[in-house]
CSV table of C-alpha atoms in Angstrom, one decimal:
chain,number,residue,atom,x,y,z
A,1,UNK,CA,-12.2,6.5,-11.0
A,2,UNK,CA,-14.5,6.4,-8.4
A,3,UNK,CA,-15.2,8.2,-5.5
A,4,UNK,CA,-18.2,7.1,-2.8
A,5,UNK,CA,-18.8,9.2,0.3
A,6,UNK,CA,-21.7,7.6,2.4
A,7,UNK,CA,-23.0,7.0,6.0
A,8,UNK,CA,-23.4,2.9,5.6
A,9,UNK,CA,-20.5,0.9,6.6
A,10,UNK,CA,-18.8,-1.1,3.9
A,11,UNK,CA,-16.7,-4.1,3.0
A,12,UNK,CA,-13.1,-3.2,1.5
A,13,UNK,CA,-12.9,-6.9,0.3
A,14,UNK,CA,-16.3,-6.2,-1.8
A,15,UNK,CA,-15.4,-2.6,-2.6
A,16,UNK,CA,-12.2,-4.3,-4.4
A,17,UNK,CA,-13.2,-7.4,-6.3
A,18,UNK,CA,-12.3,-7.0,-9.7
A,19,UNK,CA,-10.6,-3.7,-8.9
A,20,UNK,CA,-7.7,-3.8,-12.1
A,21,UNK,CA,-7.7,-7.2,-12.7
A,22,UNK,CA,-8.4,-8.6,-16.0
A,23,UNK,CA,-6.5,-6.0,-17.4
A,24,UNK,CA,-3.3,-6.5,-19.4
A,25,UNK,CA,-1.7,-2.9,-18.9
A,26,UNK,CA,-2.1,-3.4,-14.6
A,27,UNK,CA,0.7,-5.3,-12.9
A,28,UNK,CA,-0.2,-3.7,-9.9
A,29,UNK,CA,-3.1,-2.8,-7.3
A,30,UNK,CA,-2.9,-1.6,-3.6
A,31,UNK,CA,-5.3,-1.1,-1.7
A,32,UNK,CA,-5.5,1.3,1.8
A,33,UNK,CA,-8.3,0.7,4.7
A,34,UNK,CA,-8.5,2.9,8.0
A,35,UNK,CA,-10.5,1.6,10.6
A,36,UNK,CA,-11.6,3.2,13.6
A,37,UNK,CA,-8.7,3.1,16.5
A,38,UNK,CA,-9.3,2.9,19.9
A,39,UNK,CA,-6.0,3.8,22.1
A,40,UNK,CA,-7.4,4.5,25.3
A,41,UNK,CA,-9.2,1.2,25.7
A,42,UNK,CA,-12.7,3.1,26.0
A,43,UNK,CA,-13.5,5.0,23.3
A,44,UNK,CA,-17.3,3.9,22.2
A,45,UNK,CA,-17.7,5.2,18.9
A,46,UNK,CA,-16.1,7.5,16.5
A,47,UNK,CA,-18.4,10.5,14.8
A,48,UNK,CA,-17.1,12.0,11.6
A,49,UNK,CA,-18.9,15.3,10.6
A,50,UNK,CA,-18.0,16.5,6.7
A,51,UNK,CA,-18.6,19.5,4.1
A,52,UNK,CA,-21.3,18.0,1.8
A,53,UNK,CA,-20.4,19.2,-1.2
A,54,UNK,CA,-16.6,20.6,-0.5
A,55,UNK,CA,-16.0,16.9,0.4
A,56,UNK,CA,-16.5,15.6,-2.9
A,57,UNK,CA,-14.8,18.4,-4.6
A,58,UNK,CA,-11.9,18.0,-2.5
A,59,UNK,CA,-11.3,14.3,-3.1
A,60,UNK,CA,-12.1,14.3,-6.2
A,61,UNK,CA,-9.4,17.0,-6.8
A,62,UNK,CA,-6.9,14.6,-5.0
A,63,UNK,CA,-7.7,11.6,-7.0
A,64,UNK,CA,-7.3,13.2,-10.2
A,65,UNK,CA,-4.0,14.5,-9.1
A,66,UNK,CA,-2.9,11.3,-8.2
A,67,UNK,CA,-3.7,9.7,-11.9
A,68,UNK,CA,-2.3,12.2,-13.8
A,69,UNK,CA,1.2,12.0,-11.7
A,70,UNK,CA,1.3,8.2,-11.8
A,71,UNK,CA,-0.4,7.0,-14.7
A,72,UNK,CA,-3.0,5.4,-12.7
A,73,UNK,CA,-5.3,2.7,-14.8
A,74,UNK,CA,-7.9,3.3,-12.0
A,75,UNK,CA,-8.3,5.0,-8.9
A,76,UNK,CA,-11.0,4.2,-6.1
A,77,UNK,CA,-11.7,6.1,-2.9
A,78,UNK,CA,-14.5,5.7,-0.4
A,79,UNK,CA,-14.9,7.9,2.7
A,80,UNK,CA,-17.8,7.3,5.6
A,81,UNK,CA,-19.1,10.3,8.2
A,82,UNK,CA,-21.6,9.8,10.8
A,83,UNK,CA,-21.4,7.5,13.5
A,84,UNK,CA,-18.8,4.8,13.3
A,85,UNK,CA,-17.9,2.2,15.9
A,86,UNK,CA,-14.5,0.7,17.2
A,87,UNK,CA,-12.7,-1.4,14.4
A,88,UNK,CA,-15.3,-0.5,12.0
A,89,UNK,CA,-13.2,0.3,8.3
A,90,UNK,CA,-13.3,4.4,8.2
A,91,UNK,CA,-12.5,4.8,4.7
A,92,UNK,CA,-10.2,3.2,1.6
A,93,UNK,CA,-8.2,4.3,-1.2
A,94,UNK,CA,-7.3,1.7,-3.9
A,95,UNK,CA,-4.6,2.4,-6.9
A,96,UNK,CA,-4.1,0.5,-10.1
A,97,UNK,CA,-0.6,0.9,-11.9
A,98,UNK,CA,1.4,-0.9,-14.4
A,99,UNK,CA,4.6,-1.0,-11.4
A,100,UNK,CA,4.1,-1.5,-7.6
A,101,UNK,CA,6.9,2.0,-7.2
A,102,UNK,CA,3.2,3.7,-8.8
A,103,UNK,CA,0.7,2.1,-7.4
A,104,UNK,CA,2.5,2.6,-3.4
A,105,UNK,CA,3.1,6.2,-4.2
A,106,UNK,CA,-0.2,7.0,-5.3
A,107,UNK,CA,-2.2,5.4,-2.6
A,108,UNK,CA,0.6,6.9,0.1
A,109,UNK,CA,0.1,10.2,-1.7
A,110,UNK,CA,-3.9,10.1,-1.8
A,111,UNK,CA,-3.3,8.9,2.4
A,112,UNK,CA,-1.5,12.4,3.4
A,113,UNK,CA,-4.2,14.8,1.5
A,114,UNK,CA,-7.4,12.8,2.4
A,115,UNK,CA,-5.6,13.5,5.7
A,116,UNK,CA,-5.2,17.1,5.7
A,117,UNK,CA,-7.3,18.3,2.6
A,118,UNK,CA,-10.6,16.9,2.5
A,119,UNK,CA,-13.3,18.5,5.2
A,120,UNK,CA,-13.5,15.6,7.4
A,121,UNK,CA,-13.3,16.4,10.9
A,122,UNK,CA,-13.8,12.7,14.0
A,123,UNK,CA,-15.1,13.3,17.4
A,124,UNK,CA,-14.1,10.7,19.9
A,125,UNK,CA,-16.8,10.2,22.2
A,126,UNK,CA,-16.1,8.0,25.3
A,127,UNK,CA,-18.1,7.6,28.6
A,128,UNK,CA,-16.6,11.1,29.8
A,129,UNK,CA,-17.6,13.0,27.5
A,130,UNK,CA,-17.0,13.7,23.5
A,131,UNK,CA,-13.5,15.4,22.1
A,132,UNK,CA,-12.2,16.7,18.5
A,133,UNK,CA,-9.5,15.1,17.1
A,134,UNK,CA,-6.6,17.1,16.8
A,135,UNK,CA,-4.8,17.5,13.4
A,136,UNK,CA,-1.3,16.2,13.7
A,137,UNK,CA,1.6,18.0,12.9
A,138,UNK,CA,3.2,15.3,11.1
A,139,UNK,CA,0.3,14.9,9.0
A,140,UNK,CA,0.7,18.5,7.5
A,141,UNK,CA,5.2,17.4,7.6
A,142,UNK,CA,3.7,14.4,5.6
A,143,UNK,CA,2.8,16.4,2.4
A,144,UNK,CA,5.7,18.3,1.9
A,145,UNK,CA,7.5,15.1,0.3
A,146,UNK,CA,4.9,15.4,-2.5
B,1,UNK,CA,-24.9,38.6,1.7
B,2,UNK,CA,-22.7,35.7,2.0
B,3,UNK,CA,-24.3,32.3,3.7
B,4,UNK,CA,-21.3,31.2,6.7
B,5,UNK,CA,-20.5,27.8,7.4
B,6,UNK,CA,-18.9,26.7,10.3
B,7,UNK,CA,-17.9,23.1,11.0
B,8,UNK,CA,-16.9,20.5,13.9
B,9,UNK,CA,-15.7,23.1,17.2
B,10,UNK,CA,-16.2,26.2,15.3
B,11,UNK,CA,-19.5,25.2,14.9
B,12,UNK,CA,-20.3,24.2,18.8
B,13,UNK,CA,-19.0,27.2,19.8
B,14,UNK,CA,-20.9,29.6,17.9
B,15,UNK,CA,-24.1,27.4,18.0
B,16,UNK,CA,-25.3,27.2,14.4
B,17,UNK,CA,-24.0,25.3,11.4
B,18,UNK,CA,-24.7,28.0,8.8
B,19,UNK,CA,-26.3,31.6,8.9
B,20,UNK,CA,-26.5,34.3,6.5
B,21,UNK,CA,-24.4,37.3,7.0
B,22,UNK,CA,-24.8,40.9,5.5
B,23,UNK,CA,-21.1,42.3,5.0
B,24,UNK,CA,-19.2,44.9,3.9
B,25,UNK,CA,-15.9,42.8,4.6
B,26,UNK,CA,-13.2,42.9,2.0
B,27,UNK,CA,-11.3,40.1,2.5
B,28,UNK,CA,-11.6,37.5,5.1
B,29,UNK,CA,-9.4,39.3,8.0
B,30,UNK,CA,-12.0,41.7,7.9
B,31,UNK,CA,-15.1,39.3,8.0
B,32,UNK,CA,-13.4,37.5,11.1
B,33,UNK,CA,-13.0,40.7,12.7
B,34,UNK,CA,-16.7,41.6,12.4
B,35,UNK,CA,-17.9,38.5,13.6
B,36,UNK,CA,-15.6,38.8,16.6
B,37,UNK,CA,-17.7,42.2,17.2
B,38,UNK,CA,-20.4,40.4,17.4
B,39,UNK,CA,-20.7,38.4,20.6
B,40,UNK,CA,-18.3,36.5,22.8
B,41,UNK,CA,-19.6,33.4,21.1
B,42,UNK,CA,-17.8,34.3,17.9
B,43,UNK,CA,-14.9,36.1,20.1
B,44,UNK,CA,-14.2,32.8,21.5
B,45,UNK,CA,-15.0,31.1,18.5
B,46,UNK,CA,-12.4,33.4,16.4
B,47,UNK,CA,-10.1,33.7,19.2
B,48,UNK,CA,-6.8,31.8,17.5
B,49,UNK,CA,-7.4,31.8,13.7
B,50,UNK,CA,-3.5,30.4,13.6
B,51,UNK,CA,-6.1,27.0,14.9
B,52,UNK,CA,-8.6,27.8,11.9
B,53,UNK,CA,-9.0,27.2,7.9
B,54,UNK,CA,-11.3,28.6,5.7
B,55,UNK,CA,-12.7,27.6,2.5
B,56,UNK,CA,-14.2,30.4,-0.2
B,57,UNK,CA,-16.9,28.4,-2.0
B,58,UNK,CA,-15.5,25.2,-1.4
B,59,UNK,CA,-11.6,25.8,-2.1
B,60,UNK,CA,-9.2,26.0,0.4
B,61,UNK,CA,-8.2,29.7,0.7
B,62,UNK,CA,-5.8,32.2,3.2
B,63,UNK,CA,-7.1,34.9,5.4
B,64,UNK,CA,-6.1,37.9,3.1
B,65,UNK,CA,-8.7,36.7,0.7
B,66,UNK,CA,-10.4,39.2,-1.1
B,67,UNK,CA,-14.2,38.3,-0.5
B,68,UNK,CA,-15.5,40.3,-3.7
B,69,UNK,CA,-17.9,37.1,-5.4
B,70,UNK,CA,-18.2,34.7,-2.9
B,71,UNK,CA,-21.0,33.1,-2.1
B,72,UNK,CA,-20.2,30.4,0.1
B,73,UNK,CA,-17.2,31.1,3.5
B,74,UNK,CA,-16.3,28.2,5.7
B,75,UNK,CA,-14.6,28.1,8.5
B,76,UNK,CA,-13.1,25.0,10.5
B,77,UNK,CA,-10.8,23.6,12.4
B,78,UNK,CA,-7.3,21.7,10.5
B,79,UNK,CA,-9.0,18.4,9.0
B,80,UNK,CA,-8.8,15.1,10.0
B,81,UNK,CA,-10.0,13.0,7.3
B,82,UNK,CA,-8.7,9.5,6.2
C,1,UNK,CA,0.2,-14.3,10.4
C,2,UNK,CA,-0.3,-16.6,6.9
C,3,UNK,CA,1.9,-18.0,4.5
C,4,UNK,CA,0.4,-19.4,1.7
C,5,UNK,CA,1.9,-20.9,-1.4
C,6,UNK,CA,-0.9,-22.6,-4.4
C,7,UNK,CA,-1.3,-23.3,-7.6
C,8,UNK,CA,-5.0,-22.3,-7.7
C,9,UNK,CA,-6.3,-18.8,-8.2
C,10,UNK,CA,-7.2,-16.8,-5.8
C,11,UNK,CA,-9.9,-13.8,-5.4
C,12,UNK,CA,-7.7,-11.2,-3.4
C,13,UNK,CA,-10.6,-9.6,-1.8
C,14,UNK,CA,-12.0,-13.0,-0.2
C,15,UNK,CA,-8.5,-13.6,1.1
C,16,UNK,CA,-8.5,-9.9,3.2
C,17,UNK,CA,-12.6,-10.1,4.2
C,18,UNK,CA,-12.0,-9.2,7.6
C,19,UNK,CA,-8.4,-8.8,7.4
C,20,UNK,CA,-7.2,-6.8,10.5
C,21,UNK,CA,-10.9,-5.8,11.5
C,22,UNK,CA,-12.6,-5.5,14.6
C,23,UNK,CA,-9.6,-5.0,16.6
C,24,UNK,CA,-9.4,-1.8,18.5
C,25,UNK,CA,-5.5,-1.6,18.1
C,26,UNK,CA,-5.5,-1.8,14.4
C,27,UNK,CA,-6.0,1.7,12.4
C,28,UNK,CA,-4.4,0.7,8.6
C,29,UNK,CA,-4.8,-2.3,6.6
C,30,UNK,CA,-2.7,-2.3,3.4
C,31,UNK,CA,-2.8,-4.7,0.1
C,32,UNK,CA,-0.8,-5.4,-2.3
C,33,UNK,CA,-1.7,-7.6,-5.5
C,34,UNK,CA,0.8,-8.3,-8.2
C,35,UNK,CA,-1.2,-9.2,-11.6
C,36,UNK,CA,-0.2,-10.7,-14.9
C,37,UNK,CA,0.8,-7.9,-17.0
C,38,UNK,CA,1.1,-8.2,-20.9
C,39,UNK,CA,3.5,-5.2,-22.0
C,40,UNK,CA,4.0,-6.8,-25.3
C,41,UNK,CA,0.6,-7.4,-26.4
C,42,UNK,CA,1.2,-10.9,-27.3
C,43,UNK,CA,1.9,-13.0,-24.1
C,44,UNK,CA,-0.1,-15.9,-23.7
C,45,UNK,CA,0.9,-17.0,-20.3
C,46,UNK,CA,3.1,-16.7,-17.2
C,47,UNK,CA,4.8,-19.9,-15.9
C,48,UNK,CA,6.1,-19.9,-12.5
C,49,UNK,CA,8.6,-22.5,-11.0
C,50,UNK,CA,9.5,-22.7,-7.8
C,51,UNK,CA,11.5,-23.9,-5.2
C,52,UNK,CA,9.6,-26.0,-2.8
C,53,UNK,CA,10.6,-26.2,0.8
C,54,UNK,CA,13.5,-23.2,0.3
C,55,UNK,CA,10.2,-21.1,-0.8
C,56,UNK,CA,8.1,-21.6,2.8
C,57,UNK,CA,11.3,-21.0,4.6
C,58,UNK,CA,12.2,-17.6,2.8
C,59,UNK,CA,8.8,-16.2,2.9
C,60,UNK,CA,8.5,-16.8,6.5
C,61,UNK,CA,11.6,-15.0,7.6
C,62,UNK,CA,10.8,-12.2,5.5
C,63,UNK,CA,7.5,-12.0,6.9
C,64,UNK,CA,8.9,-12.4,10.7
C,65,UNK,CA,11.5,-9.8,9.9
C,66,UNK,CA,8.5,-7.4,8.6
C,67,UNK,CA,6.1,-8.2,11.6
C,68,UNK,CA,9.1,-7.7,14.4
C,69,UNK,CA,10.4,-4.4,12.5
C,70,UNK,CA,6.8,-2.3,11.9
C,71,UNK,CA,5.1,-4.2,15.1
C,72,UNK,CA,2.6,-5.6,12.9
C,73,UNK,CA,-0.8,-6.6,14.4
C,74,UNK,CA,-1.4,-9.0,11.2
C,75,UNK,CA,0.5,-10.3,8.0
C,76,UNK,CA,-0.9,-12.4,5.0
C,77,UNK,CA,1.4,-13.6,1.5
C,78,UNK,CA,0.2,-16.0,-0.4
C,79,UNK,CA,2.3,-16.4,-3.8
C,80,UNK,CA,1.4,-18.9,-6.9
C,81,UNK,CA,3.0,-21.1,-8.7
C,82,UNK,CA,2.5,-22.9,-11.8
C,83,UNK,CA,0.7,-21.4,-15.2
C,84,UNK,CA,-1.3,-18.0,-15.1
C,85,UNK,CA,-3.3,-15.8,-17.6
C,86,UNK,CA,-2.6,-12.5,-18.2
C,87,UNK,CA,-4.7,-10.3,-16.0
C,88,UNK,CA,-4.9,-12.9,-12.8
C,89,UNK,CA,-3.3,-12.4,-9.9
C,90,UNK,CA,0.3,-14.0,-9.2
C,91,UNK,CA,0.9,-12.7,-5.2
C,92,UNK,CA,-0.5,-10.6,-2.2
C,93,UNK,CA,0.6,-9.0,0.7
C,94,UNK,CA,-1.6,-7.5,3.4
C,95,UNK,CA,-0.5,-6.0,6.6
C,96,UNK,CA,-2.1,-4.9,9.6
C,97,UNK,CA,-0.9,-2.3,11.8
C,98,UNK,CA,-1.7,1.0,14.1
C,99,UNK,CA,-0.5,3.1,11.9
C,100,UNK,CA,-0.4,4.0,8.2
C,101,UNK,CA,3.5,4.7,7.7
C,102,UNK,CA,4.2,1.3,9.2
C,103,UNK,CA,1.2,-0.5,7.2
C,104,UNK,CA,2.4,1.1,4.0
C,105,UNK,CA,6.4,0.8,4.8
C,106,UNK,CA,5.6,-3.1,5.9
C,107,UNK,CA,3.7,-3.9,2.8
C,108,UNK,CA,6.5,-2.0,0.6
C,109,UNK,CA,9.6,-4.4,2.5
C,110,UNK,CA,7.7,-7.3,1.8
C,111,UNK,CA,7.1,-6.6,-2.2
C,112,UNK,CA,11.1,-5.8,-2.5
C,113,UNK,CA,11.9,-8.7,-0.1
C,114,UNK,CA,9.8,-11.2,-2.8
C,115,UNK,CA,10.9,-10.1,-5.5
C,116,UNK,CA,14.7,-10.7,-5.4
C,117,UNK,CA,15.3,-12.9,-2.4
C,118,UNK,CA,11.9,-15.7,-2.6
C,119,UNK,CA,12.8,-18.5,-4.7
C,120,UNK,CA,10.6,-18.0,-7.8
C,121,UNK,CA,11.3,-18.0,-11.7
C,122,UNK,CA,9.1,-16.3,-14.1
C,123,UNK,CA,8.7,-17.6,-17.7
C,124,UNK,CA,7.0,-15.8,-20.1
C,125,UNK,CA,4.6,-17.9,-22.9
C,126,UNK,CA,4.0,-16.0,-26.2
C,127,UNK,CA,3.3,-17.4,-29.9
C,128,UNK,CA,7.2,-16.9,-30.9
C,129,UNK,CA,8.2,-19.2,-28.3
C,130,UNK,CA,9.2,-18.9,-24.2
C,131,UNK,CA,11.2,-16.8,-22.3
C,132,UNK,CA,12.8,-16.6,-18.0
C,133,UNK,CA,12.1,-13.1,-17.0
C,134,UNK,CA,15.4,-11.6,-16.0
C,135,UNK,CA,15.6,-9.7,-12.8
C,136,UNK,CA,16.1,-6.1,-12.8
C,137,UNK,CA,18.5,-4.3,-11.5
C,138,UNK,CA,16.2,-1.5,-10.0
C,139,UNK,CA,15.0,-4.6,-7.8
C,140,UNK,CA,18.2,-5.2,-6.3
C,141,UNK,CA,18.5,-1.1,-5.4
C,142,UNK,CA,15.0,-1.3,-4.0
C,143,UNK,CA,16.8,-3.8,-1.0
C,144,UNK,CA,19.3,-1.0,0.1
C,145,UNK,CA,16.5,1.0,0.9
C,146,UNK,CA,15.7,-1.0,4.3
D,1,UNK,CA,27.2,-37.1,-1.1
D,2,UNK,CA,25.5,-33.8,-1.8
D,3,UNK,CA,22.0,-33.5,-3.4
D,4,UNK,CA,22.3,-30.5,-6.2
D,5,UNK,CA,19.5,-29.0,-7.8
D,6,UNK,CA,18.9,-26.9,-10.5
D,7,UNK,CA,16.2,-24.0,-11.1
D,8,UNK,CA,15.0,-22.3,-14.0
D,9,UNK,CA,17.3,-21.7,-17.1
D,10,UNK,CA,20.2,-23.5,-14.9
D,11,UNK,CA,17.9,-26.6,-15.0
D,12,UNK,CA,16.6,-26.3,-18.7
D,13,UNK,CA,20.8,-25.8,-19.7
D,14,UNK,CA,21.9,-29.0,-17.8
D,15,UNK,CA,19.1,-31.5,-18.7
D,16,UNK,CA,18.3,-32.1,-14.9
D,17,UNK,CA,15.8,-30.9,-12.1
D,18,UNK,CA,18.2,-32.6,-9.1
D,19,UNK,CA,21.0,-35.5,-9.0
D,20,UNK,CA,22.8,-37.2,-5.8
D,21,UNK,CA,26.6,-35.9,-6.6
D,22,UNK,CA,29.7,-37.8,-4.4
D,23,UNK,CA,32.1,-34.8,-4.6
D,24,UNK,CA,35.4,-33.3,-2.2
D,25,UNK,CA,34.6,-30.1,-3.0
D,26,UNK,CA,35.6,-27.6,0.0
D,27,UNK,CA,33.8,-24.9,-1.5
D,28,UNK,CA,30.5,-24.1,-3.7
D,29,UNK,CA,33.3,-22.3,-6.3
D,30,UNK,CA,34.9,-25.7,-6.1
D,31,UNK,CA,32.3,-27.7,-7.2
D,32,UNK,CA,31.1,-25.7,-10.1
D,33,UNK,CA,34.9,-25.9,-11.6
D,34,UNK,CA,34.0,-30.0,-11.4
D,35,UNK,CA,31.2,-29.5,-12.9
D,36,UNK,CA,31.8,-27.4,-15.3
D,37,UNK,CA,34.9,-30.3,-16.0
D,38,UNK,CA,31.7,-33.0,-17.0
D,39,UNK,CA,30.4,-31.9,-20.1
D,40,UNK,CA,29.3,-29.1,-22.0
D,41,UNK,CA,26.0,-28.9,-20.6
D,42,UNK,CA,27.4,-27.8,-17.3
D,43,UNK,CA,29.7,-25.6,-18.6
D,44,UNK,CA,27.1,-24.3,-20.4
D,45,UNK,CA,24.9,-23.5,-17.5
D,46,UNK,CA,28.2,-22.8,-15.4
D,47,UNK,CA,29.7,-20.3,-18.0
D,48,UNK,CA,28.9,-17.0,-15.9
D,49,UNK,CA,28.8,-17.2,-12.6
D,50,UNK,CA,27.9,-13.9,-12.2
D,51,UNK,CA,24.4,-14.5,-13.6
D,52,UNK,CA,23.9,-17.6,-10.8
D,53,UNK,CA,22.4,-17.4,-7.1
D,54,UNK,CA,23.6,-20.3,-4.9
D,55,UNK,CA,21.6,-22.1,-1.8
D,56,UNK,CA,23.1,-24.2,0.9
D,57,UNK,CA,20.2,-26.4,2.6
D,58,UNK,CA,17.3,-23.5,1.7
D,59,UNK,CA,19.4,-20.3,2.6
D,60,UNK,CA,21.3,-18.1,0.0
D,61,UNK,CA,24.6,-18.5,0.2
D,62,UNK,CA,28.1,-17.1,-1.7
D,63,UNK,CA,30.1,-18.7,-3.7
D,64,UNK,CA,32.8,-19.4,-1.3
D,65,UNK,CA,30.4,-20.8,1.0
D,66,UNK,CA,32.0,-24.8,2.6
D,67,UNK,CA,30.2,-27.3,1.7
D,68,UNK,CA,31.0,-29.0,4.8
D,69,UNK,CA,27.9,-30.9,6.2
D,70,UNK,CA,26.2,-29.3,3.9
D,71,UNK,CA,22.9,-31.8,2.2
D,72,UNK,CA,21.3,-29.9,0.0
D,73,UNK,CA,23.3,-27.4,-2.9
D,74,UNK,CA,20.8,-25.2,-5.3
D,75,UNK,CA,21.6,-23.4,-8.6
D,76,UNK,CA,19.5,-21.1,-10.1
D,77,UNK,CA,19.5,-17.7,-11.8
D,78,UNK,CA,18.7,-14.5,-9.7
D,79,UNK,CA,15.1,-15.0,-8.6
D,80,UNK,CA,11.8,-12.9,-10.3
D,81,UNK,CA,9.2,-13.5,-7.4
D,82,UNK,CA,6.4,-11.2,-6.7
């Protein structure tokens, strides 16, 4: 397992080499990258403020959830904050399983509480002005299939 | 003495990041209620806690928390992480 | 969107550098990466046949289907062929999309689609001799799902 | 004149990767029952339908499927990809 929370922007293809491979009890890896979104064609940059110290409590809670319940073989999630700009990758999770049904689950399941469990919160800030991003309800809908 | 934390909106509203607070509260109802006392700052700031979460030393925790022990109260709006 | 079928190897992180990235209408990226697994302890390689021509054709309308279905912004297989060590990887998917549900759900069709309905035979090399995977049935369930 | 080929355990039971076969067969059903009528090696391969998949020129097909204009006829078991 390992969890990396940091300001610097990072590769996901770099992040992963290697990830599970050469192993003969991992038939399956999946990997999750969010990159920032822009919807409104003029968003400039994306700031994400955090908890320094809840934060790595919180996912590190999550990700141990998620290998107990699946059996993972490894688990891997990085999480930026600061100032990030359109397109850049926000964050990745990456699961290692012996079945694809396990590794999917797990990386869907760490998704929907890095979501709505860990103290991240993004400010939008455009040439207008700055605005929080609201919490979606379906985000919070999302967990209750867990 | 508690330290506070308040993050993202919560935080702009009220104007600090973190302060230390002398309380007699009993659970966190209470707490919000004296900070709401305060100045309109924390009124507005306070003004829909159905719009806030709170964390008691870093875990996740509901507003009839008993505060007897803690150390360390945050408060914020839901989180958008991921 | 790219279709790739080799023989060679193939480092699954290289493939996605820059996989859906630095676009503003692209918010998940999600991999997939089937690897040699060994559950018996004693396999000494993976053979894969193929069928050529029928194989480029089926993996392209499963693809199309997946990319017209979740709106997909970007789609990548690439599938071997031919003999493999235990612990390398046999296939990828990676998909590209605004959000994660349709990201994740893409990626998922795909994995069921390749399983049972691209032309590919598995044959397992161990020291007692060879064996064809059989499909499972679960595989054939996983379909009805879509 | 139909070109048939074989995949897998189908191919490794009959002896053959492909062969150019002159046949009347209507239907995919009735060409298995004259192949199966060759030798044992077909029948072999042949003996449970059930366990075979069927392709008519690249797309899966049943096995009622005419062969009508149809160039290229595959055999193979049910496919492990992925």
């Amino acid at each position: 397992m390992r969890i990396t929370l940091q300001q610097a922007a990072f590769d996901p293809g770099q992040e992963t080499a290697g990830f599970g491979q050469g192993r003969a009890d991992v038939g399956a890896v999946v990997t999750f990258t969010g990159l920032v979104r822009d919807d409104s064609g003029k968003m400039q940059a994306l700031d994400i403020e955090h908890y320094p110290g809840m934060t790595e409590r919180a996912i590190t809670a999550i990700a141990e959830q998620a290998i107990s319940r699946w059996s993972l073989a490894d688990c891997l999630v990085i999480h930026r904050y600061g100032h990030l700009a359109v397109g850049e990758p926000i964050m990745m999770v990456a699961t290692a399983a012996r079945h694809r049904a396990d590794a999917f689950a797990a990386a869907e399941f760490l998704m929907d509480y890095l979501k709505s469990r860990a103290p991240f919160w993004k400010k939008e800030i455009g040439p207008d002005g700055e605005s929080w991003v609201a919490a979606k309800d379906s985000d919070e809908v999302a967990l209750t299939r867990w | 003495m508690v330290e506070v934390l308040y993050f993202a909106w919560v935080r702009e509203r009220i104007g600090l990041a973190r302060e230390t607070v002398q309380t007699d509260a009993a659970t966190v109802a209470d707490l919000i209620e004296q900070l709401k006392a305060r100045d309109p700052r924390y009124a507005a700031a306070f003004a829909d806690v159905a719009a806030l979460r709170v964390a008691l030393d870093q875990d996740l925790a509901d507003f009839a928390a008993p505060l007897a022990g803690v150390r360390e109260i945050a408060f914020f709006p839901p989180m958008t992480g991921g």
